[in-house]
XYZ file of C-alpha atoms in Angstrom:
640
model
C -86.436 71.238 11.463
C -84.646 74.800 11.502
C -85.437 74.941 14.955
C -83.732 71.766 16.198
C -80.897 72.269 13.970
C -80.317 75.813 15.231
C -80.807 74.763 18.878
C -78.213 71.805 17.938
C -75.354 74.312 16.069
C -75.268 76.720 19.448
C -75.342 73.630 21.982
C -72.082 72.402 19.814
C -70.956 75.815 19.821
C -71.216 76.774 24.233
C -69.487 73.193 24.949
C -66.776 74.044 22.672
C -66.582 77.416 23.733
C -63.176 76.290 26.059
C -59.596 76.888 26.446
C -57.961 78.346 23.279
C -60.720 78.080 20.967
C -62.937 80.577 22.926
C -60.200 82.520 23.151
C -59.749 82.890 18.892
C -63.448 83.086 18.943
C -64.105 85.976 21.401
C -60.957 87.476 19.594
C -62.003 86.870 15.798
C -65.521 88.478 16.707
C -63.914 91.689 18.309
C -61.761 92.308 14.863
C -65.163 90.907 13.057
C -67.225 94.111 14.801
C -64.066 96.369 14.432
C -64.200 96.109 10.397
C -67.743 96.154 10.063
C -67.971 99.151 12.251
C -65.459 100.809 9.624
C -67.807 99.236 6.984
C -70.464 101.172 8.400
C -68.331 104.648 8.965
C -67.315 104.559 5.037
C -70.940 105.535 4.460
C -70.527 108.894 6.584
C -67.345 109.552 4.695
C -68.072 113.040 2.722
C -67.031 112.642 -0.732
C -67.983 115.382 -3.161
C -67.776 113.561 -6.386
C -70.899 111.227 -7.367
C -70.873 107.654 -7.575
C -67.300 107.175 -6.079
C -68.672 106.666 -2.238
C -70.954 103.241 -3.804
C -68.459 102.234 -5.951
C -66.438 102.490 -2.652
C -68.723 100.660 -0.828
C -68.816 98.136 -3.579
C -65.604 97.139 -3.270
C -65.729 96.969 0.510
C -68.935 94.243 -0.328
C -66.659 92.483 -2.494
C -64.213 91.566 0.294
C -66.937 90.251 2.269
C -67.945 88.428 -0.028
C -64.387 86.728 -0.627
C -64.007 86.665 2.942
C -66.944 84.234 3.296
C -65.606 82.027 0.076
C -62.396 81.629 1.667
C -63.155 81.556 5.137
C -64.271 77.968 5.215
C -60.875 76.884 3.802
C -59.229 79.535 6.535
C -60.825 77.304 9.468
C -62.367 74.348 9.968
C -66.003 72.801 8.392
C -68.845 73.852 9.308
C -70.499 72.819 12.763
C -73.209 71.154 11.704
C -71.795 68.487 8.062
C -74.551 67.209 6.283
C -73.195 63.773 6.523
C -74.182 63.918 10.445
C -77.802 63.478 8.737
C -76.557 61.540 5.949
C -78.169 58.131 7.430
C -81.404 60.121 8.263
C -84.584 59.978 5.937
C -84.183 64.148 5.109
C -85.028 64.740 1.566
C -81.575 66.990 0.112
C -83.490 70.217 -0.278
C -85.536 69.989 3.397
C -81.816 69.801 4.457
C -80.356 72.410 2.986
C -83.093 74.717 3.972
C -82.485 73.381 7.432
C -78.853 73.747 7.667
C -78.749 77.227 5.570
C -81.498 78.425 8.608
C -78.763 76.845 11.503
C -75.902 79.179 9.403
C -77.324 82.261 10.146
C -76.789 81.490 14.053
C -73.451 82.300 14.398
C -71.076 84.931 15.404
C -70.133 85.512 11.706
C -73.573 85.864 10.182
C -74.183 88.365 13.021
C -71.148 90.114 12.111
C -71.754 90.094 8.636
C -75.301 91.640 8.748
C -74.180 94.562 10.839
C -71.473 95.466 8.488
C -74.172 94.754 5.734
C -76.168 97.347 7.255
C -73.873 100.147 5.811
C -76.680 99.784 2.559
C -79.246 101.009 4.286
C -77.042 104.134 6.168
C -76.018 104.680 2.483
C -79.352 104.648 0.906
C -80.407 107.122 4.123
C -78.572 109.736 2.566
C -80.343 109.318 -0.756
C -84.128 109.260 0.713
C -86.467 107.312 2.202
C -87.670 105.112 -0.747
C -83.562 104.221 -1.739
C -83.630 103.187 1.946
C -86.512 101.504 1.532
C -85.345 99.435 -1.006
C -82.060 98.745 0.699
C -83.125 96.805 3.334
C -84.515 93.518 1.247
C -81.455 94.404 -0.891
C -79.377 93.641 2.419
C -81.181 90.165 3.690
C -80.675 88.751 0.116
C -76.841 90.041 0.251
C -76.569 88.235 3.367
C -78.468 85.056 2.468
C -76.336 84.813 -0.587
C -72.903 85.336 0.799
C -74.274 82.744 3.222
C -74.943 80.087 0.393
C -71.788 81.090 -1.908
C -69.497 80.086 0.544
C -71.446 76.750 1.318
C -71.535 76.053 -2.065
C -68.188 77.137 -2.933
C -67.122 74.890 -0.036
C -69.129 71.857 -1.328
C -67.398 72.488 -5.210
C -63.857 72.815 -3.949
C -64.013 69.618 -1.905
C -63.818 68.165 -5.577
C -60.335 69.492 -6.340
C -59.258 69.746 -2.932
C -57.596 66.536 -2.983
C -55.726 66.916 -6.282
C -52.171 68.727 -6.527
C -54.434 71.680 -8.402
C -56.655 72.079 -5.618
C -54.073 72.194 -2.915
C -52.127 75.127 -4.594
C -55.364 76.690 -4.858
C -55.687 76.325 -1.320
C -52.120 77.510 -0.507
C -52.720 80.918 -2.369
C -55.943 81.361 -0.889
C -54.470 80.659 2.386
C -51.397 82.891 1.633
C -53.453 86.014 0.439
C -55.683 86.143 3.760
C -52.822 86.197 5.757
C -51.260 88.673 3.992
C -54.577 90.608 3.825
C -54.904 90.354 7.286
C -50.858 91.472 8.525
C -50.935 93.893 5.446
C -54.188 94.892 3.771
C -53.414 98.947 5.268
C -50.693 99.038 2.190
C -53.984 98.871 0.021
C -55.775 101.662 2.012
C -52.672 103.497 1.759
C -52.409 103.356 -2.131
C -55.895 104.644 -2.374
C -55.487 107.291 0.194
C -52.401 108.632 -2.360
C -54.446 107.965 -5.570
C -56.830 110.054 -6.762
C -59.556 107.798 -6.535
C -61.227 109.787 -3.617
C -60.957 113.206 -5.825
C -61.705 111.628 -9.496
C -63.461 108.256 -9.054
C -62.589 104.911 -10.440
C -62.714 104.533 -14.222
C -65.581 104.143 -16.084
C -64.666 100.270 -17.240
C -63.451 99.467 -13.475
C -67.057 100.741 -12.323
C -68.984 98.917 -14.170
C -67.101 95.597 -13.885
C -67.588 95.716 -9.977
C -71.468 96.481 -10.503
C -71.602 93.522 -12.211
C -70.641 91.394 -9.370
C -73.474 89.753 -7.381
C -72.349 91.478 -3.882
C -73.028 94.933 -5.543
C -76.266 94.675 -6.656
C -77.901 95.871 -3.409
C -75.847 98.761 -4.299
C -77.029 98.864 -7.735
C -80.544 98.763 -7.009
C -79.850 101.505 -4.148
C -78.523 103.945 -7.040
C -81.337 103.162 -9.437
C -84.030 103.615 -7.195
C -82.564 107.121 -6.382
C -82.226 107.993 -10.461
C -85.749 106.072 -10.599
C -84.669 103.776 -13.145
C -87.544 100.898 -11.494
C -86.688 98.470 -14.046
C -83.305 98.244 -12.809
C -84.460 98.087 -9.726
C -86.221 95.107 -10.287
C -84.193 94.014 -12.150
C -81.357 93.336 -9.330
C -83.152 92.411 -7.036
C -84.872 89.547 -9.116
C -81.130 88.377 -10.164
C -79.818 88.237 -6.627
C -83.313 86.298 -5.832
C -82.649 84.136 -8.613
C -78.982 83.474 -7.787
C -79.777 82.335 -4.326
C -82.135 79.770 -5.833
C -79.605 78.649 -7.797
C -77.136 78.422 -4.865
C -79.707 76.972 -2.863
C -80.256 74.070 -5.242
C -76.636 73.442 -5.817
C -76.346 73.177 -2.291
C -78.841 70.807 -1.763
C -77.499 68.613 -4.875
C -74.446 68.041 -3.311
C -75.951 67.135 0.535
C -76.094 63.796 -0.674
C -73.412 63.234 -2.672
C -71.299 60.340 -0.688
C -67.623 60.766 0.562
C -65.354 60.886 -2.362
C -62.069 58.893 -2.865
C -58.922 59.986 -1.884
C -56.745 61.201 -5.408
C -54.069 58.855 -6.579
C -51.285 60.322 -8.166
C -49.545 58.111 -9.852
C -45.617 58.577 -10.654
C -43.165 58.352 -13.674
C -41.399 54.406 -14.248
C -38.685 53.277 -12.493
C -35.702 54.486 -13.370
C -32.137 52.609 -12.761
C -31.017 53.775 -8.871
C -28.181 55.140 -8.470
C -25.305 53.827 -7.258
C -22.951 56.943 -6.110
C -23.462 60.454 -5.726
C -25.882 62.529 -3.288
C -28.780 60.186 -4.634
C -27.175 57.075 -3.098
C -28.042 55.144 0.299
C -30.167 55.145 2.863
C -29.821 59.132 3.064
C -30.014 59.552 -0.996
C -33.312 57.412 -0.946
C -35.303 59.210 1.740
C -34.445 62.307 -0.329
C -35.789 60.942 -3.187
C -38.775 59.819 -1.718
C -39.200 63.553 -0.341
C -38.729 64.959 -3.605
C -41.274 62.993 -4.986
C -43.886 63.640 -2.049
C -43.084 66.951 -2.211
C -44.267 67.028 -5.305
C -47.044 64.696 -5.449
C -48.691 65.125 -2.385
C -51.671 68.339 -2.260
C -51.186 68.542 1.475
C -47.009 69.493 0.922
C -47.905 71.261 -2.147
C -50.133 73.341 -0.066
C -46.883 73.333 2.468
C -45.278 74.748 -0.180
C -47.493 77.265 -1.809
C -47.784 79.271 1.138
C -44.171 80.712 1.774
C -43.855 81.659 -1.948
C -47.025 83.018 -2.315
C -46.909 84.700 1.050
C -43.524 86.280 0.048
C -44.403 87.618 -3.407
C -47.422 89.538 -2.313
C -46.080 90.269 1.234
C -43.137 92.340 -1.128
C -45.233 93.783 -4.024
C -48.326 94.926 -1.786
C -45.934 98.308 -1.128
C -45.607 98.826 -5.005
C -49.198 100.326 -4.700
C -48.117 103.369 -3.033
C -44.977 103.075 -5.479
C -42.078 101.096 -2.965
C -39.476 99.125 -3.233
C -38.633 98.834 0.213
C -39.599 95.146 0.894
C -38.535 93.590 -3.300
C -35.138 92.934 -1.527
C -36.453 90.911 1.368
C -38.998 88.367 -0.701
C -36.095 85.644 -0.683
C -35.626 85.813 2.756
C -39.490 85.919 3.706
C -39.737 83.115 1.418
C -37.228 81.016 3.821
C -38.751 82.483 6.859
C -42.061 81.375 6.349
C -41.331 77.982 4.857
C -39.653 77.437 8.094
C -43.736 77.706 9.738
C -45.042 75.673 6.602
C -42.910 72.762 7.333
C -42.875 72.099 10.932
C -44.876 68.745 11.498
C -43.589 66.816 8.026
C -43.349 63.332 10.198
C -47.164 63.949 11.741
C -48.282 64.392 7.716
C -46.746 60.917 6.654
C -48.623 59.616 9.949
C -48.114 55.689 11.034
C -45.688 55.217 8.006
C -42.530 56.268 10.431
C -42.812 52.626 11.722
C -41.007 51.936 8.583
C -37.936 53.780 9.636
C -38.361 52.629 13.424
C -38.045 49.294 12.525
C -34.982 49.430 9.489
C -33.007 51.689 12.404
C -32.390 54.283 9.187
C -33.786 57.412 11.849
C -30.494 59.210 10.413
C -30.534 59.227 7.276
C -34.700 59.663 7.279
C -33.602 63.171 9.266
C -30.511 64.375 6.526
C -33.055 62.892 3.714
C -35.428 65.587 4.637
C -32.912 68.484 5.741
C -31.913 68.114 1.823
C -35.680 67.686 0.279
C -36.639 70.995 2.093
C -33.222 72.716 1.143
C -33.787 71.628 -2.554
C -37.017 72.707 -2.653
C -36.944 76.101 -0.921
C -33.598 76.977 -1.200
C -33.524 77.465 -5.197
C -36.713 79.613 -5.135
C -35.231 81.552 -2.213
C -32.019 82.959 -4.286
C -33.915 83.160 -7.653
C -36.669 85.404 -5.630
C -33.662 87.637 -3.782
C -31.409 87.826 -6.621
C -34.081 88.865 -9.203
C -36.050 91.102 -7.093
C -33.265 93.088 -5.652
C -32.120 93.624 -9.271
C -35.724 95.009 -9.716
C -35.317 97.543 -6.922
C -32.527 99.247 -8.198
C -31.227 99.091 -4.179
C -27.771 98.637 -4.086
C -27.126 98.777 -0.775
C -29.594 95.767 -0.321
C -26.935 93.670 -1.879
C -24.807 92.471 2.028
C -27.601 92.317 3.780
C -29.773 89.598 1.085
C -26.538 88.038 1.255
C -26.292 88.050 4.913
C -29.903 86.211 5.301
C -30.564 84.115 2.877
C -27.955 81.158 3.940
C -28.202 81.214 7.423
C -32.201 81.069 7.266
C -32.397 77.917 4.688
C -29.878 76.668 6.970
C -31.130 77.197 10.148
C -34.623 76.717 8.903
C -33.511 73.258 7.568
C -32.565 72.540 11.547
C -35.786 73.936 12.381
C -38.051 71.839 10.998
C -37.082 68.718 11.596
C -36.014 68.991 14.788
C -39.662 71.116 15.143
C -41.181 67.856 13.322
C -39.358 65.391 16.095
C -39.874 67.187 19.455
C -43.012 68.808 18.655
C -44.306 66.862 16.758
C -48.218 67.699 16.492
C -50.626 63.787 15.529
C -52.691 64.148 12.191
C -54.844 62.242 10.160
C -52.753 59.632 7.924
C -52.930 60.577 4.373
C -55.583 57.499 3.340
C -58.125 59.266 6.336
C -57.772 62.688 5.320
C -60.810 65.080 5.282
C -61.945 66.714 2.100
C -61.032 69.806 3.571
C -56.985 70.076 3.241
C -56.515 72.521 6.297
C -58.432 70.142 8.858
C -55.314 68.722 9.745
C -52.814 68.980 12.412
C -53.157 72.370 14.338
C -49.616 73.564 14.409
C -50.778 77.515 15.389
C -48.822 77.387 18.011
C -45.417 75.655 16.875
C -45.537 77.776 13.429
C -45.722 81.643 15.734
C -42.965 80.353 17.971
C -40.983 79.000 14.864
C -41.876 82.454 12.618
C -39.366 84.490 15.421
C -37.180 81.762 16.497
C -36.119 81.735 12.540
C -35.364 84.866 12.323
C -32.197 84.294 15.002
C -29.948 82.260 12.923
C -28.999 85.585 10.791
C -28.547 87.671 13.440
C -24.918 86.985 13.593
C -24.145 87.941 9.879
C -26.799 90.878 10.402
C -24.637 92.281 12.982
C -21.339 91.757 11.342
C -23.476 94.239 8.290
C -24.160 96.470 10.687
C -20.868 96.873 11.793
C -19.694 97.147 8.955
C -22.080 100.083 8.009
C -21.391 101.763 11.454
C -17.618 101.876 10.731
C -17.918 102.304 6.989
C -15.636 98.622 6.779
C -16.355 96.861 3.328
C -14.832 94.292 4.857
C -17.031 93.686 7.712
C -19.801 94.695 5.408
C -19.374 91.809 2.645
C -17.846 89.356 5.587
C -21.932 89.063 6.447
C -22.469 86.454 3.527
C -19.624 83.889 4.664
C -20.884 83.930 8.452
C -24.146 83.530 7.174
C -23.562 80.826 4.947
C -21.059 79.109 7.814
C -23.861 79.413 10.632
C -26.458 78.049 8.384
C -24.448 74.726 7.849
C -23.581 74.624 11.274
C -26.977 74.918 12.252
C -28.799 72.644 10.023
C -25.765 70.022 10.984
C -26.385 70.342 14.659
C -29.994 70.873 14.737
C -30.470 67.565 12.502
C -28.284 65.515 14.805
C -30.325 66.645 18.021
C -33.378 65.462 15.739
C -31.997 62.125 14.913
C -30.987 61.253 18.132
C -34.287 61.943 19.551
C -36.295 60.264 16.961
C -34.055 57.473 18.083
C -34.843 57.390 21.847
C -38.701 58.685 21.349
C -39.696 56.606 17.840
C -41.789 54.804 19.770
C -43.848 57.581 21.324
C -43.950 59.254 18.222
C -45.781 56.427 16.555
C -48.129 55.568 19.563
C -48.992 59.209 19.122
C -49.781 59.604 15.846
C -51.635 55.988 16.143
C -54.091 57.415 19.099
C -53.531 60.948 18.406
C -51.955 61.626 22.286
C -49.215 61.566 24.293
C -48.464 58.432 26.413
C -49.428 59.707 29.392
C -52.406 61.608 28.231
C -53.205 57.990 26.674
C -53.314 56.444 29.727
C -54.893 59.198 31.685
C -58.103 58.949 28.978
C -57.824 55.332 29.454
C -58.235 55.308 32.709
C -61.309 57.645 33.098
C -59.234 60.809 33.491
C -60.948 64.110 32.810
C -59.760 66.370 30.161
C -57.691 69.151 31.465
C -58.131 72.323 29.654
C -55.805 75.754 30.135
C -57.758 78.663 31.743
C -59.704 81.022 29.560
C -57.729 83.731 31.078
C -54.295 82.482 30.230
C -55.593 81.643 26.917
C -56.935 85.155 25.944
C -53.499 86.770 27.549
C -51.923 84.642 25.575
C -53.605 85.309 21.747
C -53.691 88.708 23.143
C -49.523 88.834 23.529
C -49.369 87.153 19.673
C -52.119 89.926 18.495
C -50.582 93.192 20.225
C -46.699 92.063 20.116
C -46.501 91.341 16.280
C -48.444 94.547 15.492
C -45.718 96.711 17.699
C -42.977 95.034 15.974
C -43.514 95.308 12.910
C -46.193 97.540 11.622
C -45.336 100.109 14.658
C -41.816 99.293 14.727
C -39.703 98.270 12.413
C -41.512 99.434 8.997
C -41.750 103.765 10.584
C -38.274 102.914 11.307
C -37.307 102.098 7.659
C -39.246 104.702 6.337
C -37.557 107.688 8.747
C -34.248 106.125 7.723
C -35.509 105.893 4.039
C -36.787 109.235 4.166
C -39.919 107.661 2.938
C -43.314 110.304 3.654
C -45.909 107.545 4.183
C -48.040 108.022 7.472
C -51.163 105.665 7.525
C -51.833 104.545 10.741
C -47.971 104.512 11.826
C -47.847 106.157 15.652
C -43.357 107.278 14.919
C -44.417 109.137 11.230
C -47.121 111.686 13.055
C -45.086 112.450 15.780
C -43.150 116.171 15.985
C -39.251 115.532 13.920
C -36.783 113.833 16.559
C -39.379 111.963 18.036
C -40.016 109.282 15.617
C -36.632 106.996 16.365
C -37.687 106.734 19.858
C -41.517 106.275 19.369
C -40.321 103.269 17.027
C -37.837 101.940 19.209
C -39.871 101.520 22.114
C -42.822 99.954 20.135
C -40.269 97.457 18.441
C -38.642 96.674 22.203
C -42.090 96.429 23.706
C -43.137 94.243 20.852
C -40.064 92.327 21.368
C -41.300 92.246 25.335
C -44.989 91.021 24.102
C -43.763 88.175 21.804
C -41.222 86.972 24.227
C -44.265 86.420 26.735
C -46.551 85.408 24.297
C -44.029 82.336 23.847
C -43.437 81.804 27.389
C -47.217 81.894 27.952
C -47.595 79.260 24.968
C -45.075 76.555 26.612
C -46.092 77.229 30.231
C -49.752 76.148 29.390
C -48.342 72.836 27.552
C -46.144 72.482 30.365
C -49.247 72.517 32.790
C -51.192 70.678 31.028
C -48.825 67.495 30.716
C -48.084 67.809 34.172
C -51.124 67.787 35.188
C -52.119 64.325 32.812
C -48.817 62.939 33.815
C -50.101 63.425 37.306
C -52.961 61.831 36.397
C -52.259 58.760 34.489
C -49.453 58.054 37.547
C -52.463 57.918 40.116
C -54.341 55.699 37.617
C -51.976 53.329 36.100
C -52.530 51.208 39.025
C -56.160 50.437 39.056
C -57.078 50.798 35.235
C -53.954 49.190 33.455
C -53.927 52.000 30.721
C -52.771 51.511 26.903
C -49.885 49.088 26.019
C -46.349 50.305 26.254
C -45.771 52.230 22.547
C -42.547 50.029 23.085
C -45.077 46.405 23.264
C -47.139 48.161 20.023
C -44.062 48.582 17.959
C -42.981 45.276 18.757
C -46.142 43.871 18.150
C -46.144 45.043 14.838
């Protein structure tokens, strides 16, 4: 049965190996090789006091290990679900061993066991029988960081649905991103520790031994002291944990799909009869307030930003600054503006509702005022508070200068971003179990992360200005523009948004009801073949989002603030090794050519969409004819 369920996992796997998706897969095993390489290298690394290289390499385990827990809620399932074989006569346990044999064929298992193969380098330079015992020390690593995330995937798909589980998920979600734009502040506060010269304590140590991916390093160390009970000893726990895991597993293979969570609200209070609560508009906000609230997929929505924001400005604190404490209000707006980009495709066929009552306005300035009431208090509390915290001064215009003008422009954003590109989901009753297989809005939320930062440029100029000249007036004048361009903003922006949801309702709904566009409906209908965009545009593409962000910011704008700052942190930042004089340039050009990169990298993104509805348009035109195609979306809404 392994057999034909491996053969079955990389059949799925080469006929979805197209378009985009091969591109992010090629791409995520390239970084995937990149870190295990450097998993590998830390065991050459020549440290002179004992014990702090495997603690080291402890704590590199460690992420692994979290990176397979919270992978699966990174990405999508699994390939192969066990309820594909949940009508089959498969006893649970024959299954699990089945489907834990079809995980290890994969370009993350293979990934995984060459990083874990820095054990057995590391147990090389201890002798021949450390190494020895390092290599079944490594295969039960593997097979258990295998079964821990299957398992953890299994137990969270309890809680997923509730409001509990969905924060969960949005901190989860918000930490590997930052991990994966940030995680070289964390190298950095090591490298200016003394951690490489004096060792982690004594209680820290022993903690991480404790933890089931470092007891292949445990075993290592004891078989070189030739403590043999120890020895034994870990091994025969990891062998027993993975039976444990293994049995879990299988336990819940057959458990049937569970129920959606109801969450039930407070009585019905009077409604109000004047005020911002009143009318049409007053009773969509309501109702947005109260789904924001009580539904896990918009608390998720809302997790992210905040969580993304406080650790994206306290990660610097580890090499001891307070650079970024300013900016976590704005990054909090920023980001919510990526967050909350597709709210009509998450309430799914329900927009018939306001199709058919004609209340498409006040449904649009309903939800401009939800997402301002929920983001924008947070927003000032987090920029207000933290910039007290910093002790910066100075930071005080330029907060003021953001802050306004994102929540407003981001409030135009979103909805306009939730009208025109508008991306079909599941409704909320046909959800998975798994919160993030939803809508793929990758695309909409990179182009949406830069185009939000425009709406402040205006005030941030005015700032600068003001700096340049050494005018207060100019300096402080920052807040009112911003504040003035974020109204104007979210006013026009919502009006473009209402008037199209006006004219396109219709389309809307058909899409979210088939989950494509009208003419891509009646191009499938007809026997049309699905177009897909070239792997080599694709891989340019992901390529431009990879390179261009990394230039920007990283090799950009952050050696920029620390010349100006006068801040002596080099890590892997091109401008701070250069000779003096030479790091303002070096900066500059990597934050214009990052600049360059992003620009195409958007460009890229909406020429392939372009393309690609062209070409279906094209299509369903040559079709219509012969095959007759879908109904009108007009003739479904009517019917309805």
């Amino acid at each position: 049965m392994v057999g034909v369920l491996i053969r079955m996992k990389l059949a799925t796997i080469r006929n979805s190996m197209t378009g985009g998706k091969a591109a992010w897969m090629v791409t995520g095993g390239v970084f995937g090789l990149l870190f295990a390489a450097a998993t590998i290298w830390l065991t050459f690394v020549d440290i002179a006091r004992p014990g702090v290289l495997g603690d080291l390499l402890a704590c590199v385990w460690v992420m692994w290990m979290l990176g397979w827990v919270v992978g699966p809620l990174w990405g999508a399932s699994a390939v192969l679900r066990a309820d594909h074989f949940a009508l089959l006569p498969v006893p649970r346990r024959k299954l699990a061993v089945g489907l834990l044999g079809a995980a290890f064929a994969g370009i993350t298992t293979a990934v995984t066991a060459l990083a874990f193969l820095s054990l057995i380098t590391y147990a090389a330079h201890l002798g021949v029988v450390p190494a020895l015992i390092a290599v079944p020390a490594a295969a039960g690593e593997l097979v258990f960081v295998v079964l821990l995330s299957r398992v953890a995937y299994a137990l969270f798909g309890f809680v997923a649905t509730s409001r509990t589980g969905a924060a969960i998920t949005g901190l989860l979600l918000a930490a590997m991103i930052v991990l994966s734009q940030s995680g070289w502040m964390l190298v950095v506060g090591i490298m200016y520790s003394d951690v490489l010269s004096t060792g982690f304590s004594s209680a820290f140590s022993a903690t991480l031994r404790w933890i089931p991916s470092s007891w292949g390093v445990v075993a290592v160390d004891a078989a070189d002291h030739g403590d043999w009970l120890l020895v034994l000893g870990a091994l025969a726990g990891l062998a027993a944990l993975i039976g444990v895991l293994l049995l879990t597993w299988a336990a819940t293979l057959g458990t049937p799909r569970r129920y959606q969570v109801t969450i039930h609200g407070t009585s019905h209070g009077p409604v109000p009869t004047g005020g911002l609560f009143a009318g049409p508009t007053g009773a969509v906000f309501r109702k947005e307030l109260r789904t924001w609230w009580r539904d896990p997929l918009r608390t998720t929505t809302a997790t992210v930003p905040i969580v993304w924001a406080l650790l994206t400005a306290l990660l610097p604190l580890t090499f001891d600054a307070k650079a970024l404490l300013p900016w976590a209000g704005p990054a909090v707006a920023v980001f919510a503006i990526t967050s909350a980009c597709n709210l009509y495709s998450q309430d799914g066929t329900a927009l018939w509702q306001t199709i058919t009552t004609g209340t498409q306005h006040a449904d649009v300035r309903g939800r401009q005022w939800a997402y301002l009431a929920v983001f924008g208090p947070i927003s000032i509390a987090l920029s207000v508070g933290f910039t007290i915290w910093s002790g910066y001064t100075w930071a005080w215009p330029w907060v003021a200068a953001t802050v306004p003008a994102l929540l407003g422009g981001g409030a135009g954003l979103i909805i306009y971003a939730s009208v025109a590109g508008m991306v079909p989901g599941p409704d909320a009753h046909k959800r998975p179990v798994n919160p993030l297989e939803r809508a793929n809005t990758t695309g909409q939320s990179n182009v949406l992360f830069w185009l939000g930062l425009i709406p402040a440029a205006p005030a941030l100029t005015t700032v600068i200005l003001g700096h340049l000249f050494d005018l207060p007036v100019l300096l402080w004048a920052g807040g009112p523009i911003s504040l003035a361009t974020g109204i104007a903003l979210a006013w026009w922006l919502g009006s473009l948004a209402s008037k199209r949801l006006t004219a396109k309702g219709a389309e809307m709904l058909h899409a979210m009801r088939t989950g494509r566009n009208t003419a891509a409906g009646r191009a499938a209908a007809s026997g049309g073949t699905r177009i897909e965009v070239s792997k080599r545009d694709a891989t340019i593409g992901l390529l431009y989002w990879v390179l261009g962000p990394i230039l920007l910011f990283p090799q950009g704008l952050l050696p920029l603030v620390f010349i100006l700052t006068r801040t002596d942190v080099k890590s892997w930042f091109l401008a701070m090794y250069v000779p003096r004089g030479w790091g303002l340039p070096v900066a500059g050009v990597s934050i214009l050519i990052g600049i360059f990169l992003c620009a195409q990298a958007i460009l890229i993104t909406f020429r392939n969409k372009g393309i690609r509805a062209q070409r279906e348009a094209a299509a369903a035109r040559e079709r219509d004819d012969a095959a007759g195609g879908d109904p009108a979306p007009h003739q479904e809404l009517e019917s309805v």
